[in-house]
Amino acid sequence: PNRCFGVFMVNLCLPPKLKTGDRDALQELARSLEWCEGEFAIVLARCNSVPLQSRLVQQLSRQCSVHLKEIALDRSATTLYTTIVDRLDRSPPDALSVSGFDLIDGIDRLLLGANFILGEFYQNFHFPSVWWVNDDIICKLIRLAPDLYSRTTTVEFSDIG
């Protein structure tokens, strides 16, 4: 009985496999971060499923050959640039993963501000970053931060985790 229980527990702990399309998109995302190492680039990872996004972030950290610094934005964040600078600990990462856009109370103001100081990102961030966003945030980027949005690429993941 104990041996069967142990096997059952192991199976519960294994993460579910990613769908083929999500695996391919994750590989594309990892390659983009690797190819852009040392340069400023933003890759929007469009994912509407929070559980799937969590799995993808973990998998990306394991799969990517460059060191990936992860930042989760606070609900109260008001400026994207300053928030990132404050979390970098004075040493730039090889690549950056930013999540939590959908939780920010003042997301419109944050995106407007990021669009306004886009040059600061290019001047001071010499590393690629992946921003985990959903459809609502992409629509806001297009409407409120068109200059910023026009300088991104998008990798799409399935809507079901």
mmCIF file of N, CA and C in Angstrom, residues 17-126:
data_model
loop_
_atom_site.group_PDB
_atom_site.id
_atom_site.type_symbol
_atom_site.label_atom_id
_atom_site.label_comp_id
_atom_site.label_asym_id
_atom_site.label_seq_id
_atom_site.Cartn_x
_atom_site.Cartn_y
_atom_site.Cartn_z
ATOM 1 N N LYS A 17 2.141 18.098 -19.321
ATOM 2 C CA LYS A 17 2.919 18.449 -20.509
ATOM 3 C C LYS A 17 2.289 19.643 -21.208
ATOM 4 N N LEU A 18 3.143 20.458 -21.797
ATOM 5 C CA LEU A 18 2.662 21.586 -22.585
ATOM 6 C C LEU A 18 2.149 21.081 -23.923
ATOM 7 N N LYS A 19 1.167 21.776 -24.458
ATOM 8 C CA LYS A 19 0.684 21.475 -25.808
ATOM 9 C C LYS A 19 1.810 21.753 -26.796
ATOM 10 N N THR A 20 1.771 21.089 -27.922
ATOM 11 C CA THR A 20 2.821 21.243 -28.931
ATOM 12 C C THR A 20 2.995 22.706 -29.341
ATOM 13 N N GLY A 21 1.900 23.410 -29.572
ATOM 14 C CA GLY A 21 1.985 24.818 -29.961
ATOM 15 C C GLY A 21 2.635 25.675 -28.892
ATOM 16 N N ASP A 22 2.334 25.394 -27.632
ATOM 17 C CA ASP A 22 2.941 26.151 -26.532
ATOM 18 C C ASP A 22 4.418 25.804 -26.381
ATOM 19 N N ARG A 23 4.760 24.542 -26.578
ATOM 20 C CA ARG A 23 6.174 24.143 -26.519
ATOM 21 C C ARG A 23 6.968 24.848 -27.611
ATOM 22 N N ASP A 24 6.395 24.890 -28.815
ATOM 23 C CA ASP A 24 7.064 25.567 -29.931
ATOM 24 C C ASP A 24 7.207 27.066 -29.666
ATOM 25 N N ALA A 25 6.150 27.681 -29.135
ATOM 26 C CA ALA A 25 6.191 29.113 -28.829
ATOM 27 C C ALA A 25 7.219 29.398 -27.733
ATOM 28 N N LEU A 26 7.301 28.503 -26.743
ATOM 29 C CA LEU A 26 8.278 28.682 -25.670
ATOM 30 C C LEU A 26 9.701 28.582 -26.208
ATOM 31 N N GLN A 27 9.914 27.661 -27.128
ATOM 32 C CA GLN A 27 11.232 27.534 -27.755
ATOM 33 C C GLN A 27 11.564 28.792 -28.565
ATOM 34 N N GLU A 28 10.582 29.327 -29.267
ATOM 35 C CA GLU A 28 10.773 30.572 -30.023
ATOM 36 C C GLU A 28 11.120 31.726 -29.078
ATOM 37 N N LEU A 29 10.439 31.787 -27.947
ATOM 38 C CA LEU A 29 10.693 32.836 -26.964
ATOM 39 C C LEU A 29 12.112 32.713 -26.401
ATOM 40 N N ALA A 30 12.516 31.511 -26.042
ATOM 41 C CA ALA A 30 13.868 31.293 -25.513
ATOM 42 C C ALA A 30 14.924 31.695 -26.545
ATOM 43 N N ARG A 31 14.714 31.311 -27.800
ATOM 44 C CA ARG A 31 15.667 31.689 -28.863
ATOM 45 C C ARG A 31 15.735 33.199 -29.039
ATOM 46 N N SER A 32 14.587 33.863 -28.969
ATOM 47 C CA SER A 32 14.571 35.332 -29.113
ATOM 48 C C SER A 32 15.400 35.987 -28.020
ATOM 49 N N LEU A 33 15.249 35.514 -26.795
ATOM 50 C CA LEU A 33 16.009 36.092 -25.679
ATOM 51 C C LEU A 33 17.507 35.821 -25.846
ATOM 52 N N GLU A 34 17.844 34.638 -26.329
ATOM 53 C CA GLU A 34 19.250 34.291 -26.531
ATOM 54 C C GLU A 34 19.868 35.114 -27.660
ATOM 55 N N TRP A 35 19.146 35.274 -28.755
ATOM 56 C CA TRP A 35 19.661 36.016 -29.904
ATOM 57 C C TRP A 35 19.829 37.500 -29.603
ATOM 58 N N CYS A 36 18.991 38.024 -28.731
ATOM 59 C CA CYS A 36 19.028 39.460 -28.423
ATOM 60 C C CYS A 36 19.877 39.780 -27.204
ATOM 61 N N GLU A 37 20.608 38.808 -26.692
ATOM 62 C CA GLU A 37 21.439 39.063 -25.511
ATOM 63 C C GLU A 37 22.369 40.245 -25.781
ATOM 64 N N GLY A 38 22.416 41.189 -24.844
ATOM 65 C CA GLY A 38 23.250 42.374 -24.972
ATOM 66 C C GLY A 38 22.575 43.539 -25.667
ATOM 67 N N GLU A 39 21.336 43.341 -26.126
ATOM 68 C CA GLU A 39 20.587 44.389 -26.817
ATOM 69 C C GLU A 39 19.235 44.590 -26.153
ATOM 70 N N PHE A 40 18.694 45.794 -26.268
ATOM 71 C CA PHE A 40 17.347 46.029 -25.765
ATOM 72 C C PHE A 40 16.336 45.469 -26.747
ATOM 73 N N ALA A 41 15.428 44.678 -26.235
ATOM 74 C CA ALA A 41 14.330 44.129 -27.038
ATOM 75 C C ALA A 41 13.200 43.779 -26.086
ATOM 76 N N ILE A 42 11.969 43.912 -26.562
ATOM 77 C CA ILE A 42 10.800 43.510 -25.783
ATOM 78 C C ILE A 42 10.047 42.461 -26.586
ATOM 79 N N VAL A 43 9.821 41.330 -25.955
ATOM 80 C CA VAL A 43 8.991 40.286 -26.542
ATOM 81 C C VAL A 43 7.751 40.179 -25.661
ATOM 82 N N LEU A 44 6.597 40.377 -26.260
ATOM 83 C CA LEU A 44 5.344 40.226 -25.531
ATOM 84 C C LEU A 44 4.936 38.759 -25.586
ATOM 85 N N ALA A 45 4.783 38.149 -24.431
ATOM 86 C CA ALA A 45 4.312 36.766 -24.348
ATOM 87 C C ALA A 45 2.823 36.838 -24.037
ATOM 88 N N ARG A 46 1.992 36.631 -25.075
ATOM 89 C CA ARG A 46 0.549 36.743 -24.888
ATOM 90 C C ARG A 46 -0.002 35.429 -24.365
ATOM 91 N N CYS A 47 -0.518 35.515 -23.133
ATOM 92 C CA CYS A 47 -1.059 34.326 -22.485
ATOM 93 C C CYS A 47 -2.207 34.772 -21.586
ATOM 94 N N ASN A 48 -3.404 34.287 -21.856
ATOM 95 C CA ASN A 48 -4.586 34.684 -21.080
ATOM 96 C C ASN A 48 -4.870 33.763 -19.901
ATOM 97 N N SER A 49 -4.089 32.729 -19.734
ATOM 98 C CA SER A 49 -4.284 31.778 -18.642
ATOM 99 C C SER A 49 -3.188 31.966 -17.588
ATOM 100 N N VAL A 50 -3.572 32.370 -16.394
ATOM 101 C CA VAL A 50 -2.593 32.599 -15.321
ATOM 102 C C VAL A 50 -1.868 31.307 -14.939
ATOM 103 N N PRO A 51 -2.579 30.171 -14.781
ATOM 104 C CA PRO A 51 -1.851 28.937 -14.458
ATOM 105 C C PRO A 51 -0.846 28.535 -15.543
ATOM 106 N N LEU A 52 -1.241 28.679 -16.806
ATOM 107 C CA LEU A 52 -0.317 28.352 -17.893
ATOM 108 C C LEU A 52 0.862 29.307 -17.882
ATOM 109 N N GLN A 53 0.620 30.579 -17.656
ATOM 110 C CA GLN A 53 1.708 31.560 -17.606
ATOM 111 C C GLN A 53 2.721 31.172 -16.538
ATOM 112 N N SER A 54 2.267 30.767 -15.370
ATOM 113 C CA SER A 54 3.178 30.362 -14.286
ATOM 114 C C SER A 54 4.049 29.187 -14.725
ATOM 115 N N ARG A 55 3.444 28.214 -15.380
ATOM 116 C CA ARG A 55 4.207 27.056 -15.857
ATOM 117 C C ARG A 55 5.213 27.470 -16.921
ATOM 118 N N LEU A 56 4.793 28.367 -17.806
ATOM 119 C CA LEU A 56 5.675 28.804 -18.885
ATOM 120 C C LEU A 56 6.879 29.576 -18.348
ATOM 121 N N VAL A 57 6.657 30.433 -17.362
ATOM 122 C CA VAL A 57 7.760 31.205 -16.772
ATOM 123 C C VAL A 57 8.791 30.254 -16.163
ATOM 124 N N GLN A 58 8.319 29.258 -15.432
ATOM 125 C CA GLN A 58 9.238 28.279 -14.828
ATOM 126 C C GLN A 58 9.995 27.505 -15.897
ATOM 127 N N GLN A 59 9.276 27.065 -16.911
ATOM 128 C CA GLN A 59 9.895 26.290 -17.981
ATOM 129 C C GLN A 59 10.903 27.134 -18.758
ATOM 130 N N LEU A 60 10.569 28.403 -18.994
ATOM 131 C CA LEU A 60 11.479 29.287 -19.728
ATOM 132 C C LEU A 60 12.796 29.444 -18.980
ATOM 133 N N SER A 61 12.725 29.587 -17.666
ATOM 134 C CA SER A 61 13.946 29.721 -16.855
ATOM 135 C C SER A 61 14.839 28.494 -17.003
ATOM 136 N N ARG A 62 14.232 27.322 -17.102
ATOM 137 C CA ARG A 62 15.007 26.085 -17.248
ATOM 138 C C ARG A 62 15.520 25.907 -18.671
ATOM 139 N N GLN A 63 14.766 26.351 -19.648
ATOM 140 C CA GLN A 63 15.073 26.094 -21.050
ATOM 141 C C GLN A 63 16.025 27.113 -21.663
ATOM 142 N N CYS A 64 15.998 28.332 -21.180
ATOM 143 C CA CYS A 64 16.771 29.420 -21.778
ATOM 144 C C CYS A 64 18.237 29.322 -21.357
ATOM 145 N N SER A 65 19.150 29.500 -22.300
ATOM 146 C CA SER A 65 20.577 29.390 -21.977
ATOM 147 C C SER A 65 21.128 30.659 -21.318
ATOM 148 N N VAL A 66 20.395 31.764 -21.369
ATOM 149 C CA VAL A 66 20.833 32.991 -20.705
ATOM 150 C C VAL A 66 20.147 33.088 -19.339
ATOM 151 N N HIS A 67 20.823 33.737 -18.404
ATOM 152 C CA HIS A 67 20.245 33.894 -17.069
ATOM 153 C C HIS A 67 19.058 34.846 -17.148
ATOM 154 N N LEU A 68 17.929 34.404 -16.646
ATOM 155 C CA LEU A 68 16.680 35.164 -16.733
ATOM 156 C C LEU A 68 16.297 35.690 -15.352
ATOM 157 N N LYS A 69 16.306 36.991 -15.200
ATOM 158 C CA LYS A 69 15.865 37.627 -13.953
ATOM 159 C C LYS A 69 14.358 37.821 -14.037
ATOM 160 N N GLU A 70 13.640 37.376 -13.001
ATOM 161 C CA GLU A 70 12.187 37.487 -12.998
ATOM 162 C C GLU A 70 11.738 38.606 -12.064
ATOM 163 N N ILE A 71 10.827 39.443 -12.566
ATOM 164 C CA ILE A 71 10.243 40.527 -11.779
ATOM 165 C C ILE A 71 8.726 40.417 -11.877
ATOM 166 N N ALA A 72 8.079 40.394 -10.728
ATOM 167 C CA ALA A 72 6.611 40.449 -10.677
ATOM 168 C C ALA A 72 6.239 41.860 -10.230
ATOM 169 N N LEU A 73 5.503 42.561 -11.051
ATOM 170 C CA LEU A 73 5.121 43.939 -10.744
ATOM 171 C C LEU A 73 4.104 43.966 -9.602
ATOM 172 N N ASP A 74 4.237 44.969 -8.742
ATOM 173 C CA ASP A 74 3.286 45.168 -7.652
ATOM 174 C C ASP A 74 2.045 45.870 -8.175
ATOM 175 N N ARG A 75 0.940 45.604 -7.539
ATOM 176 C CA ARG A 75 -0.336 46.235 -7.881
ATOM 177 C C ARG A 75 -0.221 47.758 -7.872
ATOM 178 N N SER A 76 0.631 48.283 -6.991
ATOM 179 C CA SER A 76 0.747 49.730 -6.819
ATOM 180 C C SER A 76 1.803 50.380 -7.723
ATOM 181 N N ALA A 77 2.433 49.604 -8.608
ATOM 182 C CA ALA A 77 3.465 50.162 -9.492
ATOM 183 C C ALA A 77 2.887 51.318 -10.310
ATOM 184 N N THR A 78 3.655 52.408 -10.394
ATOM 185 C CA THR A 78 3.195 53.578 -11.159
ATOM 186 C C THR A 78 4.090 53.878 -12.356
ATOM 187 N N THR A 79 5.347 53.468 -12.289
ATOM 188 C CA THR A 79 6.258 53.659 -13.419
ATOM 189 C C THR A 79 7.003 52.351 -13.694
ATOM 190 N N LEU A 80 6.984 51.933 -14.911
ATOM 191 C CA LEU A 80 7.613 50.673 -15.275
ATOM 192 C C LEU A 80 9.133 50.776 -15.229
ATOM 193 N N TYR A 81 9.664 51.820 -15.821
ATOM 194 C CA TYR A 81 11.116 51.981 -15.888
ATOM 195 C C TYR A 81 11.738 51.987 -14.492
ATOM 196 N N THR A 82 11.219 52.831 -13.612
ATOM 197 C CA THR A 82 11.769 52.946 -12.258
ATOM 198 C C THR A 82 11.603 51.650 -11.476
ATOM 199 N N THR A 83 10.465 51.014 -11.636
ATOM 200 C CA THR A 83 10.230 49.750 -10.945
ATOM 201 C C THR A 83 11.268 48.715 -11.353
ATOM 202 N N ILE A 84 11.546 48.625 -12.642
ATOM 203 C CA ILE A 84 12.544 47.657 -13.119
ATOM 204 C C ILE A 84 13.931 48.025 -12.603
ATOM 205 N N VAL A 85 14.308 49.298 -12.709
ATOM 206 C CA VAL A 85 15.631 49.735 -12.249
ATOM 207 C C VAL A 85 15.810 49.406 -10.769
ATOM 208 N N ASP A 86 14.790 49.665 -9.962
ATOM 209 C CA ASP A 86 14.873 49.396 -8.531
ATOM 210 C C ASP A 86 15.052 47.913 -8.222
ATOM 211 N N ARG A 87 14.537 47.048 -9.074
ATOM 212 C CA ARG A 87 14.606 45.596 -8.821
ATOM 213 C C ARG A 87 15.845 44.931 -9.407
ATOM 214 N N LEU A 88 16.622 45.661 -10.197
ATOM 215 C CA LEU A 88 17.771 45.038 -10.862
ATOM 216 C C LEU A 88 19.015 44.929 -9.983
ATOM 217 N N ASP A 89 19.048 45.542 -8.850
ATOM 218 C CA ASP A 89 20.201 45.435 -7.944
ATOM 219 C C ASP A 89 21.512 45.860 -8.594
ATOM 220 N N ARG A 90 21.457 46.882 -9.414
ATOM 221 C CA ARG A 90 22.642 47.497 -10.045
ATOM 222 C C ARG A 90 23.399 46.599 -11.007
ATOM 223 N N SER A 91 22.961 45.390 -11.201
ATOM 224 C CA SER A 91 23.643 44.537 -12.173
ATOM 225 C C SER A 91 22.632 44.100 -13.231
ATOM 226 N N PRO A 92 22.886 44.462 -14.476
ATOM 227 C CA PRO A 92 21.929 44.098 -15.527
ATOM 228 C C PRO A 92 21.901 42.589 -15.738
ATOM 229 N N PRO A 93 20.726 42.045 -15.954
ATOM 230 C CA PRO A 93 20.621 40.610 -16.217
ATOM 231 C C PRO A 93 20.955 40.298 -17.676
ATOM 232 N N ASP A 94 21.088 39.028 -17.976
ATOM 233 C CA ASP A 94 21.234 38.619 -19.372
ATOM 234 C C ASP A 94 19.914 38.841 -20.101
ATOM 235 N N ALA A 95 18.816 38.562 -19.382
ATOM 236 C CA ALA A 95 17.464 38.745 -19.919
ATOM 237 C C ALA A 95 16.522 38.957 -18.736
ATOM 238 N N LEU A 96 15.370 39.549 -19.018
ATOM 239 C CA LEU A 96 14.428 39.920 -17.967
ATOM 240 C C LEU A 96 13.041 39.377 -18.295
ATOM 241 N N SER A 97 12.356 38.882 -17.284
ATOM 242 C CA SER A 97 10.977 38.414 -17.419
ATOM 243 C C SER A 97 10.118 39.263 -16.480
ATOM 244 N N VAL A 98 9.106 39.936 -17.040
ATOM 245 C CA VAL A 98 8.258 40.832 -16.250
ATOM 246 C C VAL A 98 6.816 40.351 -16.316
ATOM 247 N N SER A 99 6.225 40.123 -15.163
ATOM 248 C CA SER A 99 4.826 39.688 -15.096
ATOM 249 C C SER A 99 4.048 40.595 -14.149
ATOM 250 N N GLY A 100 2.745 40.458 -14.160
ATOM 251 C CA GLY A 100 1.897 41.215 -13.249
ATOM 252 C C GLY A 100 1.245 42.440 -13.850
ATOM 253 N N PHE A 101 1.401 42.652 -15.146
ATOM 254 C CA PHE A 101 0.795 43.820 -15.782
ATOM 255 C C PHE A 101 -0.716 43.856 -15.559
ATOM 256 N N ASP A 102 -1.340 42.693 -15.596
ATOM 257 C CA ASP A 102 -2.798 42.615 -15.466
ATOM 258 C C ASP A 102 -3.299 42.941 -14.067
ATOM 259 N N LEU A 103 -2.414 43.018 -13.093
ATOM 260 C CA LEU A 103 -2.810 43.288 -11.710
ATOM 261 C C LEU A 103 -2.655 44.745 -11.298
ATOM 262 N N ILE A 104 -2.000 45.543 -12.113
ATOM 263 C CA ILE A 104 -1.669 46.922 -11.752
ATOM 264 C C ILE A 104 -2.925 47.792 -11.765
ATOM 265 N N ASP A 105 -3.140 48.508 -10.659
ATOM 266 C CA ASP A 105 -4.307 49.384 -10.547
ATOM 267 C C ASP A 105 -4.280 50.508 -11.585
ATOM 268 N N GLY A 106 -3.140 51.145 -11.753
ATOM 269 C CA GLY A 106 -3.025 52.271 -12.678
ATOM 270 C C GLY A 106 -2.291 51.887 -13.953
ATOM 271 N N ILE A 107 -2.717 50.810 -14.588
ATOM 272 C CA ILE A 107 -2.009 50.303 -15.763
ATOM 273 C C ILE A 107 -1.996 51.321 -16.909
ATOM 274 N N ASP A 108 -3.071 52.080 -17.091
ATOM 275 C CA ASP A 108 -3.091 53.066 -18.178
ATOM 276 C C ASP A 108 -1.976 54.088 -18.004
ATOM 277 N N ARG A 109 -1.840 54.613 -16.805
ATOM 278 C CA ARG A 109 -0.801 55.618 -16.523
ATOM 279 C C ARG A 109 0.589 55.012 -16.678
ATOM 280 N N LEU A 110 0.762 53.772 -16.215
ATOM 281 C CA LEU A 110 2.062 53.106 -16.319
ATOM 282 C C LEU A 110 2.470 52.945 -17.784
ATOM 283 N N LEU A 111 1.542 52.530 -18.629
ATOM 284 C CA LEU A 111 1.853 52.340 -20.047
ATOM 285 C C LEU A 111 2.099 53.660 -20.757
ATOM 286 N N LEU A 112 1.303 54.675 -20.441
ATOM 287 C CA LEU A 112 1.529 56.005 -21.021
ATOM 288 C C LEU A 112 2.930 56.505 -20.666
ATOM 289 N N GLY A 113 3.319 56.348 -19.417
ATOM 290 C CA GLY A 113 4.639 56.782 -18.961
ATOM 291 C C GLY A 113 5.760 56.015 -19.646
ATOM 292 N N ALA A 114 5.583 54.701 -19.788
ATOM 293 C CA ALA A 114 6.603 53.884 -20.447
ATOM 294 C C ALA A 114 6.767 54.305 -21.908
ATOM 295 N N ASN A 115 5.668 54.622 -22.563
ATOM 296 C CA ASN A 115 5.718 55.073 -23.952
ATOM 297 C C ASN A 115 6.455 56.412 -24.056
ATOM 298 N N PHE A 116 6.207 57.285 -23.097
ATOM 299 C CA PHE A 116 6.801 58.621 -23.101
ATOM 300 C C PHE A 116 8.318 58.567 -22.946
ATOM 301 N N ILE A 117 8.814 57.644 -22.139
ATOM 302 C CA ILE A 117 10.265 57.567 -21.896
ATOM 303 C C ILE A 117 10.899 56.344 -22.570
ATOM 304 N N LEU A 118 10.351 55.924 -23.680
ATOM 305 C CA LEU A 118 10.854 54.768 -24.402
ATOM 306 C C LEU A 118 12.358 54.854 -24.652
ATOM 307 N N GLY A 119 12.857 56.037 -24.928
ATOM 308 C CA GLY A 119 14.292 56.221 -25.171
ATOM 309 C C GLY A 119 15.153 55.807 -23.997
ATOM 310 N N GLU A 120 14.655 55.980 -22.786
ATOM 311 C CA GLU A 120 15.407 55.570 -21.590
ATOM 312 C C GLU A 120 15.633 54.067 -21.576
ATOM 313 N N PHE A 121 14.615 53.312 -21.979
ATOM 314 C CA PHE A 121 14.759 51.862 -22.046
ATOM 315 C C PHE A 121 15.891 51.497 -23.006
ATOM 316 N N TYR A 122 15.866 52.080 -24.212
ATOM 317 C CA TYR A 122 16.891 51.784 -25.216
ATOM 318 C C TYR A 122 18.276 52.202 -24.757
ATOM 319 N N GLN A 123 18.341 53.332 -24.083
ATOM 320 C CA GLN A 123 19.632 53.865 -23.665
ATOM 321 C C GLN A 123 20.250 53.079 -22.515
ATOM 322 N N ASN A 124 19.420 52.556 -21.621
ATOM 323 C CA ASN A 124 19.945 51.984 -20.388
ATOM 324 C C ASN A 124 19.720 50.491 -20.186
ATOM 325 N N PHE A 125 18.863 49.883 -20.948
ATOM 326 C CA PHE A 125 18.594 48.449 -20.788
ATOM 327 C C PHE A 125 19.201 47.693 -21.971
ATOM 328 N N HIS A 126 20.375 47.157 -21.758
ATOM 329 C CA HIS A 126 21.081 46.433 -22.814
ATOM 330 C C HIS A 126 20.878 44.928 -22.641
#
